Each structure stands twice: as C-alpha cells, then as structure tokens.
C-alpha cells in the first residue's frame, strides 16, 4: 500500500503528536506522525493513506504560517532527509 507524506515546518515546540493528528485527520486518515525538535524549532512528517488527503492538507496548510515544505508519494522511511 502506498503512503503519501508531507513535512510541516515552523511548528510551535509545544505542539503534541495528538494535536497534530487531530488537526490533520480532518484531511483524511493519518497513518503516522514523526516529530523532530531542535531547540525551539519543531517540524513533523505526516503520512496519509491517500494522495487526496495529502493534497488537501498541502492546500490548507499553505494558507497558514506553517508551510508544507516537502511532499512525497513514497513512504517517508524512504524519503531523503532534508535537514
């Protein structure tokens, strides 16, 4: 089964995985979330089970201060680390 992932940057370092899951579940089922924190910086990779959910999330999030900076149609475990 394919995975469709996005990377969201510029997150508050106080945001929780559960809060992200709740927020992104409105676009479609969330398969996996991986959060990375470095000092006051926080980013997350979020995997959906459909491209439609991923595209909806990209469209909606790019109208906010948090931006989707990468999207991939491969499983995130196979994606290149862009840090």
PDB file of N, CA and C in Angstrom:
ATOM      1  N   UNK A   1       0.844  -1.182   0.000  1.00  0.00           N
ATOM      2  CA  UNK A   1       0.000   0.000   0.000  1.00  0.00           C
ATOM      3  C   UNK A   1       0.887   1.241   0.000  1.00  0.00           C
ATOM      4  N   UNK A   2       0.531   2.229  -0.798  1.00  0.00           N
ATOM      5  CA  UNK A   2       1.293   3.469  -0.895  1.00  0.00           C
ATOM      6  C   UNK A   2       1.048   4.360   0.307  1.00  0.00           C
ATOM      7  N   UNK A   3       2.046   5.168   0.602  1.00  0.00           N
ATOM      8  CA  UNK A   3       1.923   6.191   1.635  1.00  0.00           C
ATOM      9  C   UNK A   3       2.153   7.536   0.983  1.00  0.00           C
ATOM     10  N   UNK A   4       1.494   8.539   1.495  1.00  0.00           N
ATOM     11  CA  UNK A   4       1.601   9.881   0.948  1.00  0.00           C
ATOM     12  C   UNK A   4       1.941  10.823   2.087  1.00  0.00           C
ATOM     13  N   UNK A   5       3.156  11.381   2.053  1.00  0.00           N
ATOM     14  CA  UNK A   5       3.631  12.148   3.189  1.00  0.00           C
ATOM     15  C   UNK A   5       3.894  13.604   2.891  1.00  0.00           C
ATOM     16  N   UNK A   6       3.876  14.377   3.954  1.00  0.00           N
ATOM     17  CA  UNK A   6       4.226  15.791   3.914  1.00  0.00           C
ATOM     18  C   UNK A   6       5.144  16.097   5.088  1.00  0.00           C
ATOM     19  N   UNK A   7       5.893  17.170   4.952  1.00  0.00           N
ATOM     20  CA  UNK A   7       6.699  17.689   6.051  1.00  0.00           C
ATOM     21  C   UNK A   7       6.175  19.080   6.361  1.00  0.00           C
ATOM     22  N   UNK A   8       5.864  19.325   7.616  1.00  0.00           N
ATOM     23  CA  UNK A   8       5.358  20.626   8.051  1.00  0.00           C
ATOM     24  C   UNK A   8       6.405  21.247   8.968  1.00  0.00           C
ATOM     25  N   UNK A   9       6.796  22.466   8.640  1.00  0.00           N
ATOM     26  CA  UNK A   9       7.840  23.169   9.383  1.00  0.00           C
ATOM     27  C   UNK A   9       7.234  24.375  10.095  1.00  0.00           C
ATOM     28  N   UNK A  10       8.008  24.991  10.956  1.00  0.00           N
ATOM     29  CA  UNK A  10       7.610  26.210  11.667  1.00  0.00           C
ATOM     30  C   UNK A  10       6.476  25.939  12.657  1.00  0.00           C
ATOM     31  N   UNK A  11       6.514  24.776  13.277  1.00  0.00           N
ATOM     32  CA  UNK A  11       5.517  24.427  14.291  1.00  0.00           C
ATOM     33  C   UNK A  11       5.964  24.946  15.651  1.00  0.00           C
ATOM     34  N   UNK A  12       5.012  25.195  16.516  1.00  0.00           N
ATOM     35  CA  UNK A  12       5.324  25.546  17.897  1.00  0.00           C
ATOM     36  C   UNK A  12       6.005  24.354  18.551  1.00  0.00           C
ATOM     37  N   UNK A  13       7.026  24.608  19.356  1.00  0.00           N
ATOM     38  CA  UNK A  13       7.702  23.484  20.011  1.00  0.00           C
ATOM     39  C   UNK A  13       6.876  22.888  21.145  1.00  0.00           C
ATOM     40  N   UNK A  14       5.709  23.461  21.405  1.00  0.00           N
ATOM     41  CA  UNK A  14       4.832  22.903  22.439  1.00  0.00           C
ATOM     42  C   UNK A  14       3.728  22.022  21.852  1.00  0.00           C
ATOM     43  N   UNK A  15       3.641  21.936  20.525  1.00  0.00           N
ATOM     44  CA  UNK A  15       2.594  21.126  19.904  1.00  0.00           C
ATOM     45  C   UNK A  15       2.862  19.641  20.178  1.00  0.00           C
ATOM     46  N   UNK A  16       1.788  18.891  20.377  1.00  0.00           N
ATOM     47  CA  UNK A  16       1.930  17.458  20.649  1.00  0.00           C
ATOM     48  C   UNK A  16       1.562  16.645  19.410  1.00  0.00           C
ATOM     49  N   UNK A  17       1.993  15.401  19.405  1.00  0.00           N
ATOM     50  CA  UNK A  17       1.643  14.487  18.317  1.00  0.00           C
ATOM     51  C   UNK A  17       0.128  14.319  18.222  1.00  0.00           C
ATOM     52  N   UNK A  18      -0.538  14.223  19.369  1.00  0.00           N
ATOM     53  CA  UNK A  18      -2.001  14.086  19.369  1.00  0.00           C
ATOM     54  C   UNK A  18      -2.684  15.309  18.765  1.00  0.00           C
ATOM     55  N   UNK A  19      -2.170  16.500  19.049  1.00  0.00           N
ATOM     56  CA  UNK A  19      -2.749  17.717  18.463  1.00  0.00           C
ATOM     57  C   UNK A  19      -2.586  17.722  16.945  1.00  0.00           C
ATOM     58  N   UNK A  20      -1.413  17.305  16.477  1.00  0.00           N
ATOM     59  CA  UNK A  20      -1.195  17.233  15.032  1.00  0.00           C
ATOM     60  C   UNK A  20      -2.118  16.205  14.386  1.00  0.00           C
ATOM     61  N   UNK A  21      -2.254  15.058  15.034  1.00  0.00           N
ATOM     62  CA  UNK A  21      -3.135  14.023  14.478  1.00  0.00           C
ATOM     63  C   UNK A  21      -4.572  14.534  14.392  1.00  0.00           C
ATOM     64  N   UNK A  22      -5.019  15.212  15.428  1.00  0.00           N
ATOM     65  CA  UNK A  22      -6.374  15.768  15.424  1.00  0.00           C
ATOM     66  C   UNK A  22      -6.530  16.797  14.302  1.00  0.00           C
ATOM     67  N   UNK A  23      -5.553  17.671  14.146  1.00  0.00           N
ATOM     68  CA  UNK A  23      -5.605  18.715  13.117  1.00  0.00           C
ATOM     69  C   UNK A  23      -5.589  18.121  11.705  1.00  0.00           C
ATOM     70  N   UNK A  24      -4.684  17.182  11.453  1.00  0.00           N
ATOM     71  CA  UNK A  24      -4.521  16.664  10.096  1.00  0.00           C
ATOM     72  C   UNK A  24      -5.514  15.569   9.739  1.00  0.00           C
ATOM     73  N   UNK A  25      -6.166  14.980  10.713  1.00  0.00           N
ATOM     74  CA  UNK A  25      -7.176  13.956  10.429  1.00  0.00           C
ATOM     75  C   UNK A  25      -8.383  14.528   9.695  1.00  0.00           C
ATOM     76  N   UNK A  26      -8.575  15.836   9.744  1.00  0.00           N
ATOM     77  CA  UNK A  26      -9.699  16.432   9.012  1.00  0.00           C
ATOM     78  C   UNK A  26      -9.500  16.326   7.502  1.00  0.00           C
ATOM     79  N   UNK A  27      -8.273  16.061   7.051  1.00  0.00           N
ATOM     80  CA  UNK A  27      -7.997  15.933   5.619  1.00  0.00           C
ATOM     81  C   UNK A  27      -8.063  14.482   5.154  1.00  0.00           C
ATOM     82  N   UNK A  28      -7.980  13.550   6.086  1.00  0.00           N
ATOM     83  CA  UNK A  28      -8.023  12.123   5.777  1.00  0.00           C
ATOM     84  C   UNK A  28      -7.298  11.352   6.862  1.00  0.00           C
ATOM     85  N   UNK A  29      -7.396  10.018   6.815  1.00  0.00           N
ATOM     86  CA  UNK A  29      -6.742   9.206   7.843  1.00  0.00           C
ATOM     87  C   UNK A  29      -5.226   9.432   7.890  1.00  0.00           C
ATOM     88  N   UNK A  30      -4.715   9.672   9.092  1.00  0.00           N
ATOM     89  CA  UNK A  30      -3.281   9.850   9.317  1.00  0.00           C
ATOM     90  C   UNK A  30      -2.699   8.495   9.697  1.00  0.00           C
ATOM     91  N   UNK A  31      -1.711   8.044   8.918  1.00  0.00           N
ATOM     92  CA  UNK A  31      -1.089   6.750   9.183  1.00  0.00           C
ATOM     93  C   UNK A  31       0.023   6.846  10.221  1.00  0.00           C
ATOM     94  N   UNK A  32       0.803   7.937  10.158  1.00  0.00           N
ATOM     95  CA  UNK A  32       1.982   8.028  11.016  1.00  0.00           C
ATOM     96  C   UNK A  32       2.413   9.486  11.137  1.00  0.00           C
ATOM     97  N   UNK A  33       2.912   9.846  12.316  1.00  0.00           N
ATOM     98  CA  UNK A  33       3.478  11.180  12.549  1.00  0.00           C
ATOM     99  C   UNK A  33       4.849  10.998  13.191  1.00  0.00           C
ATOM    100  N   UNK A  34       5.834  11.722  12.675  1.00  0.00           N
ATOM    101  CA  UNK A  34       7.170  11.710  13.247  1.00  0.00           C
ATOM    102  C   UNK A  34       7.566  13.158  13.507  1.00  0.00           C
ATOM    103  N   UNK A  35       7.719  13.507  14.775  1.00  0.00           N
ATOM    104  CA  UNK A  35       8.074  14.879  15.142  1.00  0.00           C
ATOM    105  C   UNK A  35       9.571  14.975  15.410  1.00  0.00           C
ATOM    106  N   UNK A  36      10.144  16.109  15.007  1.00  0.00           N
ATOM    107  CA  UNK A  36      11.555  16.382  15.256  1.00  0.00           C
ATOM    108  C   UNK A  36      11.663  17.757  15.895  1.00  0.00           C
ATOM    109  N   UNK A  37      12.322  17.798  17.046  1.00  0.00           N
ATOM    110  CA  UNK A  37      12.509  19.064  17.767  1.00  0.00           C
ATOM    111  C   UNK A  37      14.001  19.337  17.902  1.00  0.00           C
ATOM    112  N   UNK A  38      14.366  20.589  17.650  1.00  0.00           N
ATOM    113  CA  UNK A  38      15.749  21.021  17.827  1.00  0.00           C
ATOM    114  C   UNK A  38      15.692  22.409  18.439  1.00  0.00           C
ATOM    115  N   UNK A  39      15.930  22.495  19.741  1.00  0.00           N
ATOM    116  CA  UNK A  39      15.809  23.767  20.441  1.00  0.00           C
ATOM    117  C   UNK A  39      14.371  24.249  20.390  1.00  0.00           C
ATOM    118  N   UNK A  40      14.177  25.463  19.874  1.00  0.00           N
ATOM    119  CA  UNK A  40      12.817  25.998  19.779  1.00  0.00           C
ATOM    120  C   UNK A  40      12.166  25.670  18.434  1.00  0.00           C
ATOM    121  N   UNK A  41      12.886  24.982  17.548  1.00  0.00           N
ATOM    122  CA  UNK A  41      12.346  24.611  16.242  1.00  0.00           C
ATOM    123  C   UNK A  41      11.652  23.257  16.319  1.00  0.00           C
ATOM    124  N   UNK A  42      10.545  23.147  15.596  1.00  0.00           N
ATOM    125  CA  UNK A  42       9.814  21.885  15.557  1.00  0.00           C
ATOM    126  C   UNK A  42       9.268  21.674  14.150  1.00  0.00           C
ATOM    127  N   UNK A  43       9.409  20.445  13.661  1.00  0.00           N
ATOM    128  CA  UNK A  43       8.830  20.066  12.382  1.00  0.00           C
ATOM    129  C   UNK A  43       8.261  18.665  12.524  1.00  0.00           C
ATOM    130  N   UNK A  44       7.406  18.294  11.592  1.00  0.00           N
ATOM    131  CA  UNK A  44       6.800  16.969  11.649  1.00  0.00           C
ATOM    132  C   UNK A  44       6.625  16.413  10.247  1.00  0.00           C
ATOM    133  N   UNK A  45       6.830  15.111  10.121  1.00  0.00           N
ATOM    134  CA  UNK A  45       6.458  14.405   8.903  1.00  0.00           C
ATOM    135  C   UNK A  45       5.152  13.691   9.205  1.00  0.00           C
ATOM    136  N   UNK A  46       4.216  13.811   8.290  1.00  0.00           N
ATOM    137  CA  UNK A  46       2.882  13.248   8.486  1.00  0.00           C
ATOM    138  C   UNK A  46       2.540  12.406   7.270  1.00  0.00           C
ATOM    139  N   UNK A  47       2.202  11.145   7.495  1.00  0.00           N
ATOM    140  CA  UNK A  47       1.837  10.227   6.418  1.00  0.00           C
ATOM    141  C   UNK A  47       0.334  10.037   6.371  1.00  0.00           C
ATOM    142  N   UNK A  48      -0.219  10.168   5.169  1.00  0.00           N
ATOM    143  CA  UNK A  48      -1.633   9.894   4.907  1.00  0.00           C
ATOM    144  C   UNK A  48      -1.734   8.623   4.079  1.00  0.00           C
ATOM    145  N   UNK A  49      -2.944   8.070   3.971  1.00  0.00           N
ATOM    146  CA  UNK A  49      -3.106   6.879   3.145  1.00  0.00           C
ATOM    147  C   UNK A  49      -3.630   7.181   1.747  1.00  0.00           C
ATOM    148  N   UNK A  50      -3.809   8.476   1.416  1.00  0.00           N
ATOM    149  CA  UNK A  50      -4.256   8.814   0.062  1.00  0.00           C
ATOM    150  C   UNK A  50      -3.640  10.130  -0.396  1.00  0.00           C
ATOM    151  N   UNK A  51      -3.477  10.236  -1.707  1.00  0.00           N
ATOM    152  CA  UNK A  51      -2.964  11.473  -2.274  1.00  0.00           C
ATOM    153  C   UNK A  51      -3.975  12.602  -2.104  1.00  0.00           C
ATOM    154  N   UNK A  52      -5.262  12.283  -2.148  1.00  0.00           N
ATOM    155  CA  UNK A  52      -6.303  13.302  -1.967  1.00  0.00           C
ATOM    156  C   UNK A  52      -6.164  13.966  -0.596  1.00  0.00           C
ATOM    157  N   UNK A  53      -5.955  13.170   0.453  1.00  0.00           N
ATOM    158  CA  UNK A  53      -5.777  13.713   1.804  1.00  0.00           C
ATOM    159  C   UNK A  53      -4.520  14.569   1.863  1.00  0.00           C
ATOM    160  N   UNK A  54      -3.448  14.079   1.267  1.00  0.00           N
ATOM    161  CA  UNK A  54      -2.190  14.834   1.259  1.00  0.00           C
ATOM    162  C   UNK A  54      -2.372  16.176   0.552  1.00  0.00           C
ATOM    163  N   UNK A  55      -2.994  16.166  -0.616  1.00  0.00           N
ATOM    164  CA  UNK A  55      -3.182  17.403  -1.376  1.00  0.00           C
ATOM    165  C   UNK A  55      -4.077  18.395  -0.631  1.00  0.00           C
ATOM    166  N   UNK A  56      -5.108  17.900   0.038  1.00  0.00           N
ATOM    167  CA  UNK A  56      -5.975  18.774   0.841  1.00  0.00           C
ATOM    168  C   UNK A  56      -5.187  19.429   1.965  1.00  0.00           C
ATOM    169  N   UNK A  57      -4.356  18.638   2.634  1.00  0.00           N
ATOM    170  CA  UNK A  57      -3.538  19.173   3.727  1.00  0.00           C
ATOM    171  C   UNK A  57      -2.562  20.222   3.206  1.00  0.00           C
ATOM    172  N   UNK A  58      -1.925  19.941   2.076  1.00  0.00           N
ATOM    173  CA  UNK A  58      -0.975  20.889   1.491  1.00  0.00           C
ATOM    174  C   UNK A  58      -1.680  22.203   1.178  1.00  0.00           C
ATOM    175  N   UNK A  59      -2.816  22.115   0.522  1.00  0.00           N
ATOM    176  CA  UNK A  59      -3.552  23.324   0.137  1.00  0.00           C
ATOM    177  C   UNK A  59      -3.940  24.149   1.366  1.00  0.00           C
ATOM    178  N   UNK A  60      -4.501  23.502   2.362  1.00  0.00           N
ATOM    179  CA  UNK A  60      -4.965  24.225   3.554  1.00  0.00           C
ATOM    180  C   UNK A  60      -3.816  24.751   4.402  1.00  0.00           C
ATOM    181  N   UNK A  61      -2.776  23.958   4.579  1.00  0.00           N
ATOM    182  CA  UNK A  61      -1.665  24.388   5.428  1.00  0.00           C
ATOM    183  C   UNK A  61      -0.852  25.505   4.791  1.00  0.00           C
ATOM    184  N   UNK A  62      -0.792  25.557   3.476  1.00  0.00           N
ATOM    185  CA  UNK A  62      -0.013  26.611   2.828  1.00  0.00           C
ATOM    186  C   UNK A  62      -0.693  27.970   2.897  1.00  0.00           C
ATOM    187  N   UNK A  63      -1.889  28.028   3.462  1.00  0.00           N
ATOM    188  CA  UNK A  63      -2.538  29.317   3.698  1.00  0.00           C
ATOM    189  C   UNK A  63      -2.313  29.791   5.132  1.00  0.00           C
ATOM    190  N   UNK A  64      -1.543  29.033   5.902  1.00  0.00           N
ATOM    191  CA  UNK A  64      -1.248  29.366   7.305  1.00  0.00           C
ATOM    192  C   UNK A  64       0.225  29.715   7.448  1.00  0.00           C
ATOM    193  N   UNK A  65       0.645  30.010   8.680  1.00  0.00           N
ATOM    194  CA  UNK A  65       2.052  30.333   8.908  1.00  0.00           C
ATOM    195  C   UNK A  65       2.935  29.092   8.899  1.00  0.00           C
ATOM    196  N   UNK A  66       2.366  27.908   9.142  1.00  0.00           N
ATOM    197  CA  UNK A  66       3.118  26.666   8.988  1.00  0.00           C
ATOM    198  C   UNK A  66       3.025  26.277   7.525  1.00  0.00           C
ATOM    199  N   UNK A  67       4.136  25.959   6.919  1.00  0.00           N
ATOM    200  CA  UNK A  67       4.156  25.640   5.499  1.00  0.00           C
ATOM    201  C   UNK A  67       4.557  24.189   5.289  1.00  0.00           C
ATOM    202  N   UNK A  68       3.946  23.567   4.290  1.00  0.00           N
ATOM    203  CA  UNK A  68       4.381  22.247   3.863  1.00  0.00           C
ATOM    204  C   UNK A  68       5.599  22.478   2.986  1.00  0.00           C
ATOM    205  N   UNK A  69       6.735  21.920   3.385  1.00  0.00           N
ATOM    206  CA  UNK A  69       7.968  22.196   2.664  1.00  0.00           C
ATOM    207  C   UNK A  69       8.413  21.045   1.776  1.00  0.00           C
ATOM    208  N   UNK A  70       7.784  19.892   1.897  1.00  0.00           N
ATOM    209  CA  UNK A  70       8.139  18.739   1.078  1.00  0.00           C
ATOM    210  C   UNK A  70       6.939  17.836   1.006  1.00  0.00           C
ATOM    211  N   UNK A  71       6.699  17.287  -0.144  1.00  0.00           N
ATOM    212  CA  UNK A  71       5.702  16.228  -0.209  1.00  0.00           C
ATOM    213  C   UNK A  71       6.285  15.105  -1.042  1.00  0.00           C
ATOM    214  N   UNK A  72       5.931  13.901  -0.722  1.00  0.00           N
ATOM    215  CA  UNK A  72       6.468  12.740  -1.406  1.00  0.00           C
ATOM    216  C   UNK A  72       5.394  11.684  -1.536  1.00  0.00           C
ATOM    217  N   UNK A  73       5.443  10.911  -2.603  1.00  0.00           N
ATOM    218  CA  UNK A  73       4.475   9.829  -2.757  1.00  0.00           C
ATOM    219  C   UNK A  73       5.086   8.498  -2.360  1.00  0.00           C
ATOM    220  N   UNK A  74       6.317   8.534  -1.840  1.00  0.00           N
ATOM    221  CA  UNK A  74       6.946   7.322  -1.343  1.00  0.00           C
ATOM    222  C   UNK A  74       6.808   7.284   0.166  1.00  0.00           C
ATOM    223  N   UNK A  75       6.907   6.106   0.765  1.00  0.00           N
ATOM    224  CA  UNK A  75       6.862   6.053   2.227  1.00  0.00           C
ATOM    225  C   UNK A  75       7.939   6.959   2.812  1.00  0.00           C
ATOM    226  N   UNK A  76       7.595   7.644   3.882  1.00  0.00           N
ATOM    227  CA  UNK A  76       8.530   8.600   4.467  1.00  0.00           C
ATOM    228  C   UNK A  76       9.816   7.950   4.927  1.00  0.00           C
ATOM    229  N   UNK A  77       9.777   6.672   5.265  1.00  0.00           N
ATOM    230  CA  UNK A  77      11.002   5.996   5.676  1.00  0.00           C
ATOM    231  C   UNK A  77      11.990   5.908   4.514  1.00  0.00           C
ATOM    232  N   UNK A  78      11.500   6.062   3.276  1.00  0.00           N
ATOM    233  CA  UNK A  78      12.356   6.025   2.097  1.00  0.00           C
ATOM    234  C   UNK A  78      12.718   7.411   1.594  1.00  0.00           C
ATOM    235  N   UNK A  79      12.112   8.439   2.165  1.00  0.00           N
ATOM    236  CA  UNK A  79      12.339   9.804   1.690  1.00  0.00           C
ATOM    237  C   UNK A  79      13.714  10.294   2.114  1.00  0.00           C
ATOM    238  N   UNK A  80      14.261  11.206   1.348  1.00  0.00           N
ATOM    239  CA  UNK A  80      15.551  11.806   1.667  1.00  0.00           C
ATOM    240  C   UNK A  80      15.386  12.743   2.850  1.00  0.00           C
ATOM    241  N   UNK A  81      16.310  12.692   3.789  1.00  0.00           N
ATOM    242  CA  UNK A  81      16.296  13.604   4.931  1.00  0.00           C
ATOM    243  C   UNK A  81      16.857  14.938   4.470  1.00  0.00           C
ATOM    244  N   UNK A  82      16.052  15.975   4.538  1.00  0.00           N
ATOM    245  CA  UNK A  82      16.447  17.295   4.029  1.00  0.00           C
ATOM    246  C   UNK A  82      16.911  18.235   5.128  1.00  0.00           C
ATOM    247  N   UNK A  83      17.315  17.723   6.278  1.00  0.00           N
ATOM    248  CA  UNK A  83      17.718  18.613   7.368  1.00  0.00           C
ATOM    249  C   UNK A  83      19.126  19.116   7.190  1.00  0.00           C
TER     250      UNK A  83
END
